[in-house]
mmCIF file of C-alpha atoms in Angstrom:
data_model
loop_
_atom_site.group_PDB
_atom_site.id
_atom_site.type_symbol
_atom_site.label_atom_id
_atom_site.label_comp_id
_atom_site.label_asym_id
_atom_site.label_seq_id
_atom_site.Cartn_x
_atom_site.Cartn_y
_atom_site.Cartn_z
ATOM 1 C CA GLU A 8 178.372 -75.714 -87.384
ATOM 2 C CA LEU A 9 178.941 -75.312 -84.033
ATOM 3 C CA LYS A 10 176.536 -72.936 -82.162
ATOM 4 C CA VAL A 11 176.631 -71.619 -78.812
ATOM 5 C CA GLU A 12 173.881 -69.377 -77.261
ATOM 6 C CA GLN A 13 173.772 -67.781 -74.255
ATOM 7 C CA ASN A 14 171.013 -66.670 -72.169
ATOM 8 C CA PRO A 15 170.214 -63.634 -70.785
ATOM 9 C CA LEU A 16 172.591 -61.442 -72.649
ATOM 10 C CA PHE A 17 172.265 -58.746 -69.926
ATOM 11 C CA LEU A 18 171.455 -59.297 -66.565
ATOM 12 C CA SER A 19 171.354 -56.975 -63.601
ATOM 13 C CA MET A 20 170.418 -58.488 -60.264
ATOM 14 C CA GLN A 21 170.774 -57.449 -56.524
ATOM 15 C CA GLU A 22 173.164 -58.400 -53.997
ATOM 16 C CA GLY A 23 172.120 -61.344 -51.988
ATOM 17 C CA LYS A 24 169.588 -63.192 -55.168
ATOM 18 C CA ASN A 25 170.315 -66.343 -56.980
ATOM 19 C CA TYR A 26 170.313 -66.508 -60.931
ATOM 20 C CA THR A 27 170.934 -68.781 -63.442
ATOM 21 C CA ILE A 28 172.570 -68.297 -66.790
ATOM 22 C CA TYR A 29 172.368 -70.528 -69.823
ATOM 23 C CA CYS A 30 174.435 -71.851 -72.293
ATOM 24 C CA ASN A 31 172.788 -74.089 -74.702
ATOM 25 C CA TYR A 32 175.325 -75.567 -77.919
ATOM 26 C CA SER A 33 174.112 -77.463 -81.177
ATOM 27 C CA THR A 34 176.341 -80.269 -81.509
ATOM 28 C CA THR A 35 177.828 -83.116 -79.412
ATOM 29 C CA SER A 36 180.737 -82.107 -77.814
ATOM 30 C CA ASP A 37 182.197 -83.172 -74.135
ATOM 31 C CA ARG A 38 184.114 -80.290 -73.533
ATOM 32 C CA LEU A 39 182.764 -77.254 -72.200
ATOM 33 C CA TYR A 40 184.648 -73.941 -70.646
ATOM 34 C CA TRP A 41 183.119 -71.182 -68.584
ATOM 35 C CA TYR A 42 185.101 -67.551 -68.590
ATOM 36 C CA ARG A 43 185.022 -64.737 -67.005
ATOM 37 C CA GLN A 44 185.770 -61.050 -68.308
ATOM 38 C CA ASP A 45 186.457 -57.789 -66.486
ATOM 39 C CA PRO A 46 185.942 -54.617 -68.415
ATOM 40 C CA GLY A 47 189.083 -53.964 -70.906
ATOM 41 C CA LYS A 48 190.463 -57.423 -69.373
ATOM 42 C CA SER A 49 191.641 -60.631 -70.533
ATOM 43 C CA LEU A 50 189.541 -63.657 -70.373
ATOM 44 C CA GLU A 51 190.145 -65.428 -66.773
ATOM 45 C CA SER A 52 188.879 -69.623 -66.963
ATOM 46 C CA LEU A 53 186.515 -70.185 -64.230
ATOM 47 C CA PHE A 54 185.444 -73.975 -64.920
ATOM 48 C CA VAL A 55 186.133 -76.801 -66.905
ATOM 49 C CA LEU A 56 183.561 -79.499 -67.684
ATOM 50 C CA LEU A 57 184.387 -82.767 -69.423
ATOM 51 C CA SER A 58 181.603 -85.370 -68.637
ATOM 52 C CA ASN A 59 178.272 -85.597 -68.432
ATOM 53 C CA GLY A 60 176.821 -84.831 -64.918
ATOM 54 C CA ALA A 61 179.710 -82.543 -64.108
ATOM 55 C CA VAL A 62 179.006 -80.006 -61.628
ATOM 56 C CA LYS A 63 181.896 -77.844 -60.552
ATOM 57 C CA GLN A 64 181.804 -74.985 -57.456
ATOM 58 C CA GLU A 65 183.863 -72.044 -56.991
ATOM 59 C CA GLY A 66 182.995 -69.612 -54.115
ATOM 60 C CA ARG A 67 179.190 -68.344 -55.303
ATOM 61 C CA LEU A 68 179.464 -69.731 -58.263
ATOM 62 C CA MET A 69 177.992 -73.410 -59.538
ATOM 63 C CA ALA A 70 178.496 -74.860 -63.399
ATOM 64 C CA SER A 71 177.087 -77.952 -64.533
ATOM 65 C CA LEU A 72 177.236 -79.857 -67.417
ATOM 66 C CA ASP A 73 174.507 -81.969 -69.358
ATOM 67 C CA THR A 74 175.799 -83.624 -72.459
ATOM 68 C CA LYS A 75 172.712 -85.084 -73.658
ATOM 69 C CA ALA A 76 170.607 -81.446 -73.093
ATOM 70 C CA ARG A 77 173.826 -79.782 -74.692
ATOM 71 C CA LEU A 78 172.971 -77.628 -71.926
ATOM 72 C CA SER A 79 175.279 -76.085 -69.381
ATOM 73 C CA THR A 80 174.075 -73.979 -66.454
ATOM 74 C CA LEU A 81 176.285 -71.146 -64.464
ATOM 75 C CA HIS A 82 174.586 -70.461 -61.270
ATOM 76 C CA ILE A 83 174.959 -67.579 -58.849
ATOM 77 C CA THR A 84 174.082 -67.650 -55.644
ATOM 78 C CA ALA A 85 173.827 -64.834 -52.973
ATOM 79 C CA ALA A 86 175.344 -62.541 -55.630
ATOM 80 C CA VAL A 87 178.032 -59.584 -54.876
ATOM 81 C CA HIS A 88 179.145 -56.625 -56.353
ATOM 82 C CA ASP A 89 182.373 -58.312 -57.271
ATOM 83 C CA LEU A 90 180.638 -60.551 -59.307
ATOM 84 C CA SER A 91 180.353 -57.785 -61.902
ATOM 85 C CA ALA A 92 181.974 -58.983 -65.424
ATOM 86 C CA THR A 93 180.851 -60.592 -68.734
ATOM 87 C CA TYR A 94 180.644 -64.237 -68.606
ATOM 88 C CA PHE A 95 181.354 -66.148 -71.192
ATOM 89 C CA CYS A 96 180.838 -70.187 -72.145
ATOM 90 C CA ALA A 97 182.744 -71.622 -74.495
ATOM 91 C CA VAL A 98 182.622 -75.303 -76.162
ATOM 92 C CA ALA A 99 184.967 -76.849 -78.037
ATOM 93 C CA LEU A 100 185.530 -78.157 -81.072
ATOM 94 C CA ASN A 101 187.068 -81.605 -82.308
ATOM 95 C CA SER A 102 190.092 -82.717 -83.248
ATOM 96 C CA ASN A 103 189.971 -81.412 -86.841
ATOM 97 C CA SER A 104 189.305 -77.937 -85.379
ATOM 98 C CA GLY A 105 192.601 -78.306 -82.837
ATOM 99 C CA TYR A 106 190.163 -78.192 -80.041
ATOM 100 C CA ALA A 107 189.409 -74.412 -80.602
ATOM 101 C CA LEU A 108 186.503 -72.991 -78.405
ATOM 102 C CA ASN A 109 183.452 -72.091 -79.983
ATOM 103 C CA PHE A 110 182.473 -68.918 -77.872
ATOM 104 C CA GLY A 111 178.798 -67.724 -76.726
ATOM 105 C CA LYS A 112 178.008 -63.615 -76.830
ATOM 106 C CA GLY A 113 178.406 -63.715 -72.964
ATOM 107 C CA THR A 114 176.280 -62.973 -70.136
ATOM 108 C CA SER A 115 176.915 -59.342 -68.734
ATOM 109 C CA LEU A 116 176.232 -59.304 -65.388
ATOM 110 C CA LEU A 117 175.802 -56.177 -62.860
ATOM 111 C CA VAL A 118 175.019 -56.791 -59.426
ATOM 112 C CA THR A 119 173.849 -53.607 -57.771
ATOM 113 C CA PRO A 120 173.375 -52.809 -54.129
ATOM 114 C CA ASN B 26 206.016 -67.886 -65.612
ATOM 115 C CA ALA B 27 204.737 -64.644 -67.628
ATOM 116 C CA GLY B 28 202.006 -66.925 -69.168
ATOM 117 C CA VAL B 29 200.790 -65.281 -71.863
ATOM 118 C CA THR B 30 202.246 -62.055 -73.360
ATOM 119 C CA GLN B 31 200.794 -60.299 -76.300
ATOM 120 C CA THR B 32 202.899 -57.051 -78.318
ATOM 121 C CA PRO B 33 201.428 -54.604 -78.904
ATOM 122 C CA LYS B 34 198.945 -53.892 -76.637
ATOM 123 C CA PHE B 35 197.494 -50.802 -77.993
ATOM 124 C CA ARG B 36 197.689 -50.022 -82.020
ATOM 125 C CA VAL B 37 195.954 -47.129 -84.399
ATOM 126 C CA LEU B 38 196.564 -48.099 -88.487
ATOM 127 C CA LYS B 39 195.681 -46.503 -91.557
ATOM 128 C CA THR B 40 193.846 -48.503 -94.185
ATOM 129 C CA GLY B 41 196.149 -50.546 -96.333
ATOM 130 C CA GLN B 42 198.912 -50.810 -93.684
ATOM 131 C CA SER B 43 200.398 -53.822 -92.492
ATOM 132 C CA MET B 44 201.385 -54.858 -89.347
ATOM 133 C CA THR B 45 202.362 -57.796 -86.977
ATOM 134 C CA LEU B 46 200.927 -59.222 -83.656
ATOM 135 C CA LEU B 47 203.070 -61.224 -81.416
ATOM 136 C CA CYS B 48 202.072 -63.686 -78.783
ATOM 137 C CA ALA B 49 204.429 -65.481 -76.540
ATOM 138 C CA GLN B 50 203.942 -68.133 -74.284
ATOM 139 C CA ASP B 51 206.382 -69.445 -71.560
ATOM 140 C CA MET B 52 204.002 -72.506 -70.390
ATOM 141 C CA ASN B 53 205.026 -75.150 -73.136
ATOM 142 C CA HIS B 54 201.940 -75.166 -74.744
ATOM 143 C CA GLU B 55 201.484 -76.912 -77.920
ATOM 144 C CA TYR B 56 198.044 -75.521 -79.310
ATOM 145 C CA MET B 57 198.105 -71.729 -79.818
ATOM 146 C CA TYR B 58 194.972 -69.777 -81.264
ATOM 147 C CA TRP B 59 194.177 -66.341 -82.250
ATOM 148 C CA TYR B 60 191.136 -64.832 -81.606
ATOM 149 C CA ARG B 61 188.971 -61.250 -82.189
ATOM 150 C CA GLN B 62 186.406 -59.999 -80.077
ATOM 151 C CA ASP B 63 183.928 -57.323 -81.392
ATOM 152 C CA PRO B 64 181.087 -55.921 -79.051
ATOM 153 C CA GLY B 65 178.289 -58.067 -78.731
ATOM 154 C CA MET B 66 180.287 -61.112 -81.050
ATOM 155 C CA GLY B 67 181.626 -63.178 -78.286
ATOM 156 C CA LEU B 68 185.211 -64.225 -79.796
ATOM 157 C CA ARG B 69 185.581 -65.556 -82.913
ATOM 158 C CA LEU B 70 188.819 -68.001 -84.345
ATOM 159 C CA ILE B 71 190.766 -66.472 -86.557
ATOM 160 C CA HIS B 72 193.625 -69.228 -86.984
ATOM 161 C CA TYR B 73 195.792 -71.700 -84.564
ATOM 162 C CA SER B 74 198.211 -73.832 -84.701
ATOM 163 C CA VAL B 75 198.502 -77.481 -83.149
ATOM 164 C CA GLY B 76 202.420 -77.370 -82.803
ATOM 165 C CA GLU B 77 205.610 -75.580 -83.916
ATOM 166 C CA GLY B 78 205.725 -75.425 -88.238
ATOM 167 C CA THR B 79 201.739 -76.270 -88.333
ATOM 168 C CA THR B 80 199.042 -73.724 -88.715
ATOM 169 C CA ALA B 81 195.135 -73.575 -89.999
ATOM 170 C CA LYS B 82 192.333 -71.458 -90.452
ATOM 171 C CA GLY B 83 189.478 -70.856 -88.296
ATOM 172 C CA GLU B 84 186.158 -69.366 -88.404
ATOM 173 C CA VAL B 85 187.357 -65.928 -89.476
ATOM 174 C CA PRO B 86 190.844 -66.012 -91.516
ATOM 175 C CA ASP B 87 189.896 -63.879 -94.380
ATOM 176 C CA GLY B 88 192.900 -60.689 -94.236
ATOM 177 C CA TYR B 89 195.364 -62.547 -91.804
ATOM 178 C CA ASN B 90 198.334 -64.461 -91.875
ATOM 179 C CA VAL B 91 200.098 -66.279 -89.415
ATOM 180 C CA SER B 92 203.014 -68.341 -88.328
ATOM 181 C CA ARG B 93 204.558 -70.569 -85.863
ATOM 182 C CA LEU B 94 208.202 -70.720 -86.411
ATOM 183 C CA LYS B 95 208.617 -71.238 -82.583
ATOM 184 C CA LYS B 96 206.820 -73.482 -80.287
ATOM 185 C CA GLN B 97 206.341 -70.629 -78.084
ATOM 186 C CA ASN B 98 205.692 -67.663 -80.356
ATOM 187 C CA PHE B 99 202.511 -67.186 -82.876
ATOM 188 C CA LEU B 100 202.313 -64.515 -85.277
ATOM 189 C CA LEU B 101 199.365 -62.580 -86.548
ATOM 190 C CA GLY B 102 199.845 -60.817 -89.799
ATOM 191 C CA LEU B 103 197.567 -58.148 -91.416
ATOM 192 C CA GLU B 104 199.273 -57.237 -94.872
ATOM 193 C CA SER B 105 196.480 -55.043 -96.029
ATOM 194 C CA ALA B 106 194.555 -53.451 -92.844
ATOM 195 C CA ALA B 107 190.792 -52.606 -93.321
ATOM 196 C CA PRO B 108 188.314 -51.050 -91.047
ATOM 197 C CA SER B 109 186.624 -53.782 -90.466
ATOM 198 C CA GLN B 110 189.761 -55.629 -88.581
ATOM 199 C CA THR B 111 189.158 -53.124 -86.183
ATOM 200 C CA SER B 112 188.842 -55.209 -82.977
ATOM 201 C CA VAL B 113 190.480 -56.758 -80.000
ATOM 202 C CA TYR B 114 192.988 -59.388 -80.583
ATOM 203 C CA PHE B 115 193.580 -62.512 -77.862
ATOM 204 C CA CYS B 116 195.792 -64.782 -78.256
ATOM 205 C CA ALA B 117 195.263 -68.337 -76.838
ATOM 206 C CA SER B 118 197.341 -71.076 -75.407
ATOM 207 C CA SER B 119 196.818 -74.618 -74.296
ATOM 208 C CA TYR B 120 198.032 -78.387 -73.482
ATOM 209 C CA PRO B 121 196.563 -80.816 -75.747
ATOM 210 C CA PRO B 122 192.990 -82.110 -74.179
ATOM 211 C CA GLY B 123 192.731 -84.623 -72.069
ATOM 212 C CA LEU B 124 195.906 -83.369 -70.287
ATOM 213 C CA PRO B 125 195.676 -81.809 -66.743
ATOM 214 C CA LEU B 126 195.122 -77.920 -66.224
ATOM 215 C CA ASP B 127 192.778 -78.331 -69.816
ATOM 216 C CA THR B 128 191.793 -75.052 -70.584
ATOM 217 C CA GLN B 129 193.224 -72.173 -73.081
ATOM 218 C CA TYR B 130 195.521 -69.431 -71.209
ATOM 219 C CA PHE B 131 194.538 -66.310 -72.738
ATOM 220 C CA GLY B 132 196.745 -62.850 -73.334
ATOM 221 C CA PRO B 133 195.917 -59.368 -72.153
ATOM 222 C CA GLY B 134 194.582 -58.634 -75.799
ATOM 223 C CA THR B 135 195.763 -56.264 -78.527
ATOM 224 C CA ARG B 136 193.511 -53.306 -79.066
ATOM 225 C CA LEU B 137 193.734 -52.452 -82.914
ATOM 226 C CA THR B 138 192.269 -49.568 -84.838
ATOM 227 C CA VAL B 139 192.310 -49.127 -88.638
ATOM 228 C CA LEU B 140 191.257 -45.801 -89.836
#
């Protein structure tokens, strides 16, 4: 059974600060996704990481993947209020499960002045 | 393009009632999924489909049935609703892995309450 663990689950940070969210998973997979969810809204795709060492950046967010360590990170640089949301990492199951996603519990991020 | 749409957006049922949630996508995606989201639980897979006419069980399939008679539609049915099925239901669709735009696209969700 594939387990996906995120930490921290809750994060309150000041504007302008940096922080990293961690996503560990239990079995081999080379497809990892990061999503953002605003309260009461759907999930928005942020990053797709498909190989060991993959790094992607969009604005103040940067995601990386280490398949050997089964670890992905989402780094936030100089946080702003607009980044307040819940962030999910998800790991794709294999073809036997239709490449369905196994989600972490999410990291609820609050950026304060 | 509308992307992934879900009907209805909200619904309140009494225990034992039945209903069908409709998911439609206009991106010609082969794969479609139903997830449920509960507080503190992340999203969990209910059923999925890898093509028209095919469906399979996910992590939490009990109490639900699905059908994929048309490629663009994926229906989720609750035959006899229970309070434990109170949740937000998300539909998602995607191309097979390896193609460009390799991600799942999510619908807006259906908020279901079972009394």
